Amino acid sequence: MTGDSALSTVTHVIVDEVHERDRFSDFLLIKLRDVLQKQSNLKLIISSAALDANLFIRYFGSCPVIHIQGRPFEVKEMFLEDILRSTGYTNKEMSKYKKEKQREVKQQSTLTEWYSAQEDSSKTESQRQRSVPNLSEEYNLMDDGGDTVFNQLTEKDANCLEPWLIKEMDSCLSDIWLHKDIDSFAQVFHLILTENVSVDYRHSETSATALMIASGRGFLSQVEQLISMGASIHCKSSNGWMALDWAKHFGQTEVVDLLESYSASVEFGNLDESSLVQSSGNDLEAEDRELLKAYHHSFDDEKVDLDLIMHILYNICHTSDSGAILIFLPGYDEIVSLRDRILFDDKRFADNAHRYQVFMLHSNMQTLDQKKVLRSPPSGIRKIILSTNIAETSITVNDVVFVIDSGKMKEKSFDALSCVTMLKTVWISKASAIQRKGRAGRCRPGVCFRLFSRLRFQNMLEFQTPELLRMPLQELCLHTKLLAPINCPIVDFLMKAPDPPPALIVRNAVQMLKTIDAMDPWEDLTELGYHLAELPVEPHLGKMVLCAVVLKCLDPILTIACTLAYRDPFVLPTLASQKRAALLCRKRLTAGTFSDHMALLRAFQAWQKARSDGWERTFCEKNFLSQATMEIIIGMRTQLLGQLRASGFVRARGGADIRDVNTNSENWAVVKAALVAGMYPNLVHVDRGNLVLTGPKEKKVRFHPTSVLNQTQYKKIPPANGQAAAVQALPTDWLIYDEMTRAHRIANIRCCSVVTSVTVALFCGPARLPRNALQEPSSLRGDGVSNENSDSELEDEANSNSALLKLDEWLHLKLDSEVACLLLQLRQKWHSLFLRRMRAPSKPWSQIDETIIKAIITVLSTEEQAAGLQQPSGIGQRPRPMSSEELPLASAWRSTSSRNSSAETELPDDSSNAEKILMKSMPPEFQPKKYNKKNTSHSKRTSDDRSDQSSARSTDSSSYPSPCASPSSTTSGKASQSPSPRSNMPVRYFIMKSSNLQNLDISQQKGIWSTMPNNERKLNRAFWDSSMVYLIFSVQGSGHFQGFARMSSEIGSEKSQDWGSAGLGGIFKVEWIRKESIPFQFAHHLLNPWNDNKKVQISRDGQELEPQVGEQLLQLWDRIPLAEKTQLS
């Protein structure tokens, strides 16, 4: 389609399934309509079983329509009310409905009295004595046992609460509403956290929750506190009002803004069936109406009722002997959950698993798996297919007789006003429902079970919203530029679509592409733009990945970019106590880095580790993660890496191979630099004076409740001024964010990370700055620019010698003049290097290129240290290879035989040495000037204050290799003398428990060891996959580590009779390196992230240590004075 001549010899073009209206089919229709006007002999045929004929008649100018009668077998339809009536399905909540219905009428009456009650503005003295704890001292989450207790909290159902608790909660809520008794919130919070009362507890006489009452009364701080504690903004009182409705009705505008800004960013579709039945259910028969009311009262319409599906499945299997069953589900999460129920959890099926073939269909599945589903099963075997909407049209399975249609699908929607993309569960269109029904009548009469009512079907959209109207427009504009005629502006081309997006929004998207250097001022693609168009992610994520390639920190960015491109892997539980526990899990994964991105990265890495050890399902449940989302992310990583290989950015061997592009992956400061480059202009500044966040257009920006930066570290009860406390705790003055949601005057940011001003100076703004971007001190004085003229200028002690670096209209950095000049030069070097890599991805790196990267890394790392930011370990570890059987989603997965070994720039603690490192690594033109770190301070704390908090790792050398050593580095001591074919692989560390000291004596004398059989496979795999395996020994109950050894052979089948313990496996050779005992007290500070952050001494036999922790543990033998150690033998 690149030229009209390509169709000059074609007489007919057939476009099928046009009702799907994806962006490429609309692009095709635009182009074909243009061609039709020039080639009168060309015939275009568009077809679909359910298309909007009137739209296409208008679009193609009164074209003829042909209706062709299909010949499928008859398909019987059963809607939700038919299923409930005929199968007798019920659940516990439906059984309670009749009782609750009578109560609901009374609650509505009481609620009406509340609304009309005379407002008593004076607080009345409470008749009852309340013992309210001191909130400033209680509920410390961060002590040693806090999280354990926290995770064990289970909310009590209202029916299980003791009478005194119900009376106390009702009394508090009544006082807050009727008497504006704000102090009663203290008791409410106390009961929630000590008596496990739900934060969504409903007042027994009105069904109002604390959040509704706080919203109606305009208590903004308490609304924030309740949301932080997990309160649901979607709960409804007996009259159908949510908290937002309460705030609107009583004119609480600030609360309305707050709640709307939160609800705008929640993946919450318009799926409320109770209201639909209530408002439009008069046409239903009385029995059906009551059935539907009871059902919708018992189930969250945002989800898919897997219990009901299992009930239907069981009925089909016991009333019909044959016929494949096709189940339509919204996404891969539901597919995996239902598969696990069928194969493992539901005994009705699991006990007869040999009688069923379960297939999963998803767009990211391997083609081989999709082909298997087309084959007919052996006699006596039932085929069950779990599918997304891919089975509507893309894949046709001819032997399907039964269809179970959830009526829902995952749809990516883009809000152009808030610039937020979300994957929401939405109702399908009528056209899709008809398509799904037709899947059942291919080979014989069939049945279609619909998990929605006739009423819902009547209220569905006739056709699905075209993708052009709901996808991110930046990505769309890139593709348009590739497909549109050369001289045709993007907005003009898109206006020719059957349903064109608004022109203003298209122009805004084009301007954003110019801002990130994907387009030049004339709307032509740049070198970067062409590469971004090839990558299967949104442009800003694509730029992030390409910057990571040049900065050589690819792997962590691949994971983060794919997670941001798909969806948050953390599941938001229903119970508020579990919501709080889930947020705590997030916070624990950040490792003190003030970064949501770190939580995403470490969650993925920990899941990979759990998967390789065979307990990923339990791991996901424990940490509130979606296993299905993680598997999708793996497939996306593979696809993205494959495109980078195809473009020449990652080569098979030599320079720019997978190890080379991960050289700096262990350095979090460098990884954040790539994040900043991709996230720009998504940046906010910390206003220290007012303790608020500000943006280019927003004077007050808030953290979204799900951000770890919003979770202050003080109490389970969030402080009343939670946002100010969160802002005050930030160690730097700049943050990047993934998305901002706006509602009136309030903006929320989610997925944030703190970054230093130097990182902002180097990686934000356009590649080409105007000549006046750097204003020297003299020009500043001449222009009369003061410190206060911009809320985004940095604080600086030496005002008289300050220069102003203007990166864009808003982003102004005030720096020491000398530092600003150096940073500007380094910035120019970076952008020149980046442009060279974009023009010639496969070209070898020059020495100058390498020197520039080293200089940048040193500057970034020094600033990170000065800010006192944590440098977590293990972030550069690449995912372990998996076979295609283990990986259903990675259609292009290529197993790699190794994880990378990455080099990290080590920084001494004193700033003078850091400056020397920087001067040596700078290109020659930088060296005459001196980089003065203190002049880039951008917080009220000085760099000296921060150096006390710095967690930079020690550069102490040891006799064993670092897990982060570069591939070319050499090691010293015993460990490096033995040649190994695995020299480029990481180092692994394992704890070995012994039942007695005698076994250790034998081991040291004979150089052998045996472990329990369940550890053998893991240790053998580590031995062959790694350059070194260290075993740290501890006798049970001794309170000591008795030394460590190197594993020097694989575990064989021969067993030793010398051990004083039964049940040990085969022997293997070990080389003892240190034999002194070290008391556990010297290792109390070492926590193992691979064992729930427990202390290393609390390890089971065979427990693997995270490499950085293992290295630090081994270094104790060098650091502890000899007097503190004891010789074993």
mmCIF file of N, CA, C and O in Angstrom, residues 534-595:
data_model
loop_
_atom_site.group_PDB
_atom_site.id
_atom_site.type_symbol
_atom_site.label_atom_id
_atom_site.label_comp_id
_atom_site.label_asym_id
_atom_site.label_seq_id
_atom_site.Cartn_x
_atom_site.Cartn_y
_atom_site.Cartn_z
ATOM 1 N N GLU A 534 9.021 1.122 15.198
ATOM 2 C CA GLU A 534 9.228 -0.323 15.052
ATOM 3 C C GLU A 534 9.007 -1.071 16.360
ATOM 4 O O GLU A 534 8.720 -2.273 16.350
ATOM 5 N N LEU A 535 9.150 -0.384 17.491
ATOM 6 C CA LEU A 535 9.052 -1.066 18.778
ATOM 7 C C LEU A 535 7.592 -1.260 19.187
ATOM 8 O O LEU A 535 6.773 -0.354 18.995
ATOM 9 N N PRO A 536 7.256 -2.419 19.771
ATOM 10 C CA PRO A 536 5.851 -2.722 20.095
ATOM 11 C C PRO A 536 5.389 -2.125 21.417
ATOM 12 O O PRO A 536 4.606 -2.733 22.140
ATOM 13 N N VAL A 537 5.871 -0.920 21.762
ATOM 14 C CA VAL A 537 5.433 -0.231 22.974
ATOM 15 C C VAL A 537 5.203 1.241 22.633
ATOM 16 O O VAL A 537 5.603 1.710 21.572
ATOM 17 N N GLU A 538 4.569 1.956 23.540
ATOM 18 C CA GLU A 538 4.308 3.374 23.323
ATOM 19 C C GLU A 538 5.627 4.138 23.188
ATOM 20 O O GLU A 538 6.652 3.720 23.731
ATOM 21 N N PRO A 539 5.620 5.273 22.474
ATOM 22 C CA PRO A 539 6.868 5.972 22.165
ATOM 23 C C PRO A 539 7.738 6.315 23.370
ATOM 24 O O PRO A 539 8.961 6.142 23.320
ATOM 25 N N HIS A 540 7.130 6.792 24.468
ATOM 26 C CA HIS A 540 7.983 7.185 25.597
ATOM 27 C C HIS A 540 8.646 5.966 26.235
ATOM 28 O O HIS A 540 9.780 6.040 26.707
ATOM 29 N N LEU A 541 7.972 4.817 26.208
ATOM 30 C CA LEU A 541 8.591 3.591 26.720
ATOM 31 C C LEU A 541 9.665 3.091 25.760
ATOM 32 O O LEU A 541 10.698 2.576 26.185
ATOM 33 N N GLY A 542 9.414 3.265 24.459
ATOM 34 C CA GLY A 542 10.420 2.885 23.475
ATOM 35 C C GLY A 542 11.687 3.699 23.624
ATOM 36 O O GLY A 542 12.805 3.168 23.560
ATOM 37 N N LYS A 543 11.535 5.010 23.856
ATOM 38 C CA LYS A 543 12.716 5.854 24.070
ATOM 39 C C LYS A 543 13.467 5.432 25.322
ATOM 40 O O LYS A 543 14.707 5.413 25.350
ATOM 41 N N MET A 544 12.736 5.070 26.365
ATOM 42 C CA MET A 544 13.358 4.595 27.587
ATOM 43 C C MET A 544 14.223 3.366 27.326
ATOM 44 O O MET A 544 15.365 3.256 27.799
ATOM 45 N N VAL A 545 13.696 2.435 26.531
ATOM 46 C CA VAL A 545 14.431 1.202 26.218
ATOM 47 C C VAL A 545 15.680 1.515 25.388
ATOM 48 O O VAL A 545 16.762 0.966 25.647
ATOM 49 N N LEU A 546 15.554 2.394 24.409
ATOM 50 C CA LEU A 546 16.705 2.722 23.563
ATOM 51 C C LEU A 546 17.783 3.453 24.357
ATOM 52 O O LEU A 546 18.983 3.223 24.154
ATOM 53 N N CYS A 547 17.382 4.321 25.273
ATOM 54 C CA CYS A 547 18.370 4.975 26.149
ATOM 55 C C CYS A 547 19.058 3.941 27.040
ATOM 56 O O CYS A 547 20.262 4.052 27.309
ATOM 57 N N ALA A 548 18.310 2.938 27.479
ATOM 58 C CA ALA A 548 18.895 1.889 28.313
ATOM 59 C C ALA A 548 19.942 1.091 27.539
ATOM 60 O O ALA A 548 20.945 0.653 28.105
ATOM 61 N N VAL A 549 19.703 0.887 26.246
ATOM 62 C CA VAL A 549 20.692 0.183 25.418
ATOM 63 C C VAL A 549 22.001 0.974 25.389
ATOM 64 O O VAL A 549 23.087 0.422 25.573
ATOM 65 N N VAL A 550 21.895 2.296 25.193
ATOM 66 C CA VAL A 550 23.098 3.125 25.100
ATOM 67 C C VAL A 550 23.765 3.267 26.469
ATOM 68 O O VAL A 550 24.999 3.264 26.573
ATOM 69 N N LEU A 551 22.975 3.352 27.534
ATOM 70 C CA LEU A 551 23.531 3.446 28.886
ATOM 71 C C LEU A 551 23.966 2.083 29.428
ATOM 72 O O LEU A 551 24.518 1.996 30.522
ATOM 73 N N LYS A 552 23.658 1.023 28.681
ATOM 74 C CA LYS A 552 24.058 -0.348 29.023
ATOM 75 C C LYS A 552 23.427 -0.826 30.336
ATOM 76 O O LYS A 552 24.087 -1.373 31.207
ATOM 77 N N CYS A 553 22.124 -0.585 30.453
ATOM 78 C CA CYS A 553 21.368 -1.095 31.608
ATOM 79 C C CYS A 553 20.037 -1.647 31.107
ATOM 80 O O CYS A 553 18.968 -1.327 31.647
ATOM 81 N N LEU A 554 20.088 -2.464 30.079
ATOM 82 C CA LEU A 554 18.883 -2.838 29.342
ATOM 83 C C LEU A 554 17.913 -3.686 30.147
ATOM 84 O O LEU A 554 16.705 -3.449 30.132
ATOM 85 N N ASP A 555 18.398 -4.703 30.832
ATOM 86 C CA ASP A 555 17.477 -5.706 31.376
ATOM 87 C C ASP A 555 16.469 -5.149 32.386
ATOM 88 O O ASP A 555 15.269 -5.416 32.269
ATOM 89 N N PRO A 556 16.910 -4.366 33.384
ATOM 90 C CA PRO A 556 15.902 -3.814 34.311
ATOM 91 C C PRO A 556 14.882 -2.936 33.595
ATOM 92 O O PRO A 556 13.689 -2.968 33.914
ATOM 93 N N ILE A 557 15.329 -2.179 32.602
ATOM 94 C CA ILE A 557 14.410 -1.300 31.872
ATOM 95 C C ILE A 557 13.443 -2.112 31.015
ATOM 96 O O ILE A 557 12.264 -1.752 30.888
ATOM 97 N N LEU A 558 13.904 -3.223 30.446
ATOM 98 C CA LEU A 558 12.990 -4.094 29.690
ATOM 99 C C LEU A 558 11.824 -4.521 30.570
ATOM 100 O O LEU A 558 10.664 -4.470 30.160
ATOM 101 N N THR A 559 12.143 -4.960 31.778
ATOM 102 C CA THR A 559 11.096 -5.408 32.701
ATOM 103 C C THR A 559 10.155 -4.275 33.058
ATOM 104 O O THR A 559 8.928 -4.412 33.007
ATOM 105 N N ILE A 560 10.716 -3.119 33.430
ATOM 106 C CA ILE A 560 9.886 -1.984 33.848
ATOM 107 C C ILE A 560 9.026 -1.488 32.686
ATOM 108 O O ILE A 560 7.827 -1.233 32.843
ATOM 109 N N ALA A 561 9.620 -1.365 31.497
ATOM 110 C CA ALA A 561 8.876 -0.857 30.340
ATOM 111 C C ALA A 561 7.724 -1.780 29.980
ATOM 112 O O ALA A 561 6.610 -1.315 29.685
ATOM 113 N N CYS A 562 7.959 -3.073 29.981
ATOM 114 C CA CYS A 562 6.886 -4.021 29.631
ATOM 115 C C CYS A 562 5.784 -4.029 30.686
ATOM 116 O O CYS A 562 4.608 -4.185 30.365
ATOM 117 N N THR A 563 6.167 -3.854 31.945
ATOM 118 C CA THR A 563 5.156 -3.788 33.008
ATOM 119 C C THR A 563 4.294 -2.544 32.844
ATOM 120 O O THR A 563 3.064 -2.600 32.960
ATOM 121 N N LEU A 564 4.931 -1.404 32.560
ATOM 122 C CA LEU A 564 4.169 -0.167 32.362
ATOM 123 C C LEU A 564 3.311 -0.249 31.107
ATOM 124 O O LEU A 564 2.210 0.313 31.053
ATOM 125 N N ALA A 565 3.804 -0.951 30.088
ATOM 126 C CA ALA A 565 3.055 -1.061 28.830
ATOM 127 C C ALA A 565 1.825 -1.939 29.001
ATOM 128 O O ALA A 565 0.797 -1.704 28.347
ATOM 129 N N TYR A 566 1.909 -2.954 29.882
ATOM 130 C CA TYR A 566 0.765 -3.870 30.025
ATOM 131 C C TYR A 566 -0.132 -3.440 31.183
ATOM 132 O O TYR A 566 -1.144 -2.797 30.988
ATOM 133 N N ARG A 567 0.265 -3.753 32.404
ATOM 134 C CA ARG A 567 -0.556 -3.372 33.551
ATOM 135 C C ARG A 567 0.222 -3.656 34.832
ATOM 136 O O ARG A 567 1.180 -4.411 34.851
ATOM 137 N N ASP A 568 -0.235 -3.048 35.908
ATOM 138 C CA ASP A 568 0.368 -3.250 37.221
ATOM 139 C C ASP A 568 0.162 -4.706 37.641
ATOM 140 O O ASP A 568 -0.968 -5.186 37.670
ATOM 141 N N PRO A 569 1.248 -5.436 37.965
ATOM 142 C CA PRO A 569 1.074 -6.846 38.339
ATOM 143 C C PRO A 569 0.494 -7.039 39.735
ATOM 144 O O PRO A 569 0.092 -8.147 40.094
ATOM 145 N N PHE A 570 0.457 -5.976 40.540
ATOM 146 C CA PHE A 570 -0.094 -6.102 41.887
ATOM 147 C C PHE A 570 -1.616 -6.124 41.823
ATOM 148 O O PHE A 570 -2.242 -5.288 41.174
ATOM 149 N N VAL A 571 -2.197 -7.102 42.509
ATOM 150 C CA VAL A 571 -3.656 -7.249 42.560
ATOM 151 C C VAL A 571 -4.169 -6.409 43.721
ATOM 152 O O VAL A 571 -3.587 -6.400 44.805
ATOM 153 N N LEU A 572 -5.250 -5.684 43.498
ATOM 154 C CA LEU A 572 -5.851 -4.901 44.575
ATOM 155 C C LEU A 572 -6.933 -5.749 45.226
ATOM 156 O O LEU A 572 -7.979 -5.993 44.628
ATOM 157 N N PRO A 573 -6.692 -6.231 46.451
ATOM 158 C CA PRO A 573 -7.671 -7.126 47.094
ATOM 159 C C PRO A 573 -8.953 -6.382 47.440
ATOM 160 O O PRO A 573 -8.999 -5.145 47.430
ATOM 161 N N THR A 574 -9.977 -7.156 47.767
ATOM 162 C CA THR A 574 -11.269 -6.565 48.118
ATOM 163 C C THR A 574 -11.269 -6.062 49.552
ATOM 164 O O THR A 574 -11.703 -4.955 49.834
ATOM 165 N N LEU A 575 -10.753 -6.887 50.477
ATOM 166 C CA LEU A 575 -10.759 -6.510 51.886
ATOM 167 C C LEU A 575 -9.753 -5.398 52.142
ATOM 168 O O LEU A 575 -8.632 -5.431 51.654
ATOM 169 N N ALA A 576 -10.164 -4.433 52.958
ATOM 170 C CA ALA A 576 -9.295 -3.284 53.226
ATOM 171 C C ALA A 576 -8.020 -3.710 53.950
ATOM 172 O O ALA A 576 -6.943 -3.172 53.687
ATOM 173 N N SER A 577 -8.123 -4.669 54.878
ATOM 174 C CA SER A 577 -6.920 -5.110 55.601
ATOM 175 C C SER A 577 -5.922 -5.736 54.627
ATOM 176 O O SER A 577 -4.711 -5.558 54.751
ATOM 177 N N GLN A 578 -6.444 -6.460 53.633
ATOM 178 C CA GLN A 578 -5.556 -7.036 52.629
ATOM 179 C C GLN A 578 -4.999 -5.965 51.699
ATOM 180 O O GLN A 578 -3.881 -6.079 51.211
ATOM 181 N N LYS A 579 -5.788 -4.906 51.455
ATOM 182 C CA LYS A 579 -5.253 -3.790 50.668
ATOM 183 C C LYS A 579 -4.047 -3.193 51.366
ATOM 184 O O LYS A 579 -3.030 -2.884 50.739
ATOM 185 N N ARG A 580 -4.154 -3.041 52.683
ATOM 186 C CA ARG A 580 -3.023 -2.475 53.427
ATOM 187 C C ARG A 580 -1.833 -3.417 53.389
ATOM 188 O O ARG A 580 -0.686 -2.990 53.257
ATOM 189 N N ALA A 581 -2.111 -4.718 53.497
ATOM 190 C CA ALA A 581 -1.021 -5.694 53.429
ATOM 191 C C ALA A 581 -0.374 -5.676 52.053
ATOM 192 O O ALA A 581 0.854 -5.805 51.925
ATOM 193 N N ALA A 582 -1.178 -5.511 50.999
ATOM 194 C CA ALA A 582 -0.639 -5.465 49.644
ATOM 195 C C ALA A 582 0.256 -4.250 49.462
ATOM 196 O O ALA A 582 1.326 -4.331 48.840
ATOM 197 N N LEU A 583 -0.158 -3.109 50.016
ATOM 198 C CA LEU A 583 0.674 -1.905 49.923
ATOM 199 C C LEU A 583 1.976 -2.093 50.688
ATOM 200 O O LEU A 583 3.027 -1.595 50.285
ATOM 201 N N LEU A 584 1.912 -2.822 51.799
ATOM 202 C CA LEU A 584 3.132 -3.096 52.560
ATOM 203 C C LEU A 584 4.085 -3.984 51.763
ATOM 204 O O LEU A 584 5.304 -3.796 51.795
ATOM 205 N N CYS A 585 3.530 -4.953 51.024
ATOM 206 C CA CYS A 585 4.360 -5.798 50.162
ATOM 207 C C CYS A 585 5.083 -4.946 49.122
ATOM 208 O O CYS A 585 6.275 -5.135 48.855
ATOM 209 N N ARG A 586 4.358 -4.018 48.535
ATOM 210 C CA ARG A 586 4.980 -3.097 47.574
ATOM 211 C C ARG A 586 6.132 -2.349 48.220
ATOM 212 O O ARG A 586 7.216 -2.233 47.660
ATOM 213 N N LYS A 587 5.849 -1.798 49.402
ATOM 214 C CA LYS A 587 6.844 -0.953 50.067
ATOM 215 C C LYS A 587 8.093 -1.753 50.396
ATOM 216 O O LYS A 587 9.217 -1.269 50.267
ATOM 217 N N ARG A 588 7.894 -2.999 50.814
ATOM 218 C CA ARG A 588 9.045 -3.837 51.168
ATOM 219 C C ARG A 588 9.938 -4.073 49.948
ATOM 220 O O ARG A 588 11.156 -4.137 50.048
ATOM 221 N N LEU A 589 9.307 -4.175 48.777
ATOM 222 C CA LEU A 589 10.071 -4.445 47.556
ATOM 223 C C LEU A 589 10.858 -3.229 47.067
ATOM 224 O O LEU A 589 11.764 -3.374 46.245
ATOM 225 N N THR A 590 10.523 -2.037 47.549
ATOM 226 C CA THR A 590 11.247 -0.854 47.076
ATOM 227 C C THR A 590 12.634 -0.738 47.677
ATOM 228 O O THR A 590 13.473 0.004 47.159
ATOM 229 N N ALA A 591 12.892 -1.447 48.777
ATOM 230 C CA ALA A 591 14.225 -1.460 49.396
ATOM 231 C C ALA A 591 14.716 -0.050 49.722
ATOM 232 O O ALA A 591 15.892 0.270 49.551
ATOM 233 N N GLY A 592 13.810 0.816 50.168
ATOM 234 C CA GLY A 592 14.210 2.148 50.600
ATOM 235 C C GLY A 592 14.631 3.090 49.495
ATOM 236 O O GLY A 592 15.322 4.076 49.750
ATOM 237 N N THR A 593 14.221 2.819 48.256
ATOM 238 C CA THR A 593 14.676 3.626 47.121
ATOM 239 C C THR A 593 13.718 4.755 46.742
ATOM 240 O O THR A 593 14.001 5.500 45.819
ATOM 241 N N PHE A 594 12.577 4.871 47.428
ATOM 242 C CA PHE A 594 11.559 5.863 47.064
ATOM 243 C C PHE A 594 11.190 5.712 45.588
ATOM 244 O O PHE A 594 11.185 6.665 44.833
ATOM 245 N N SER A 595 10.856 4.495 45.198
ATOM 246 C CA SER A 595 10.589 4.251 43.780
ATOM 247 C C SER A 595 9.555 3.150 43.590
ATOM 248 O O SER A 595 9.755 2.008 44.026
#
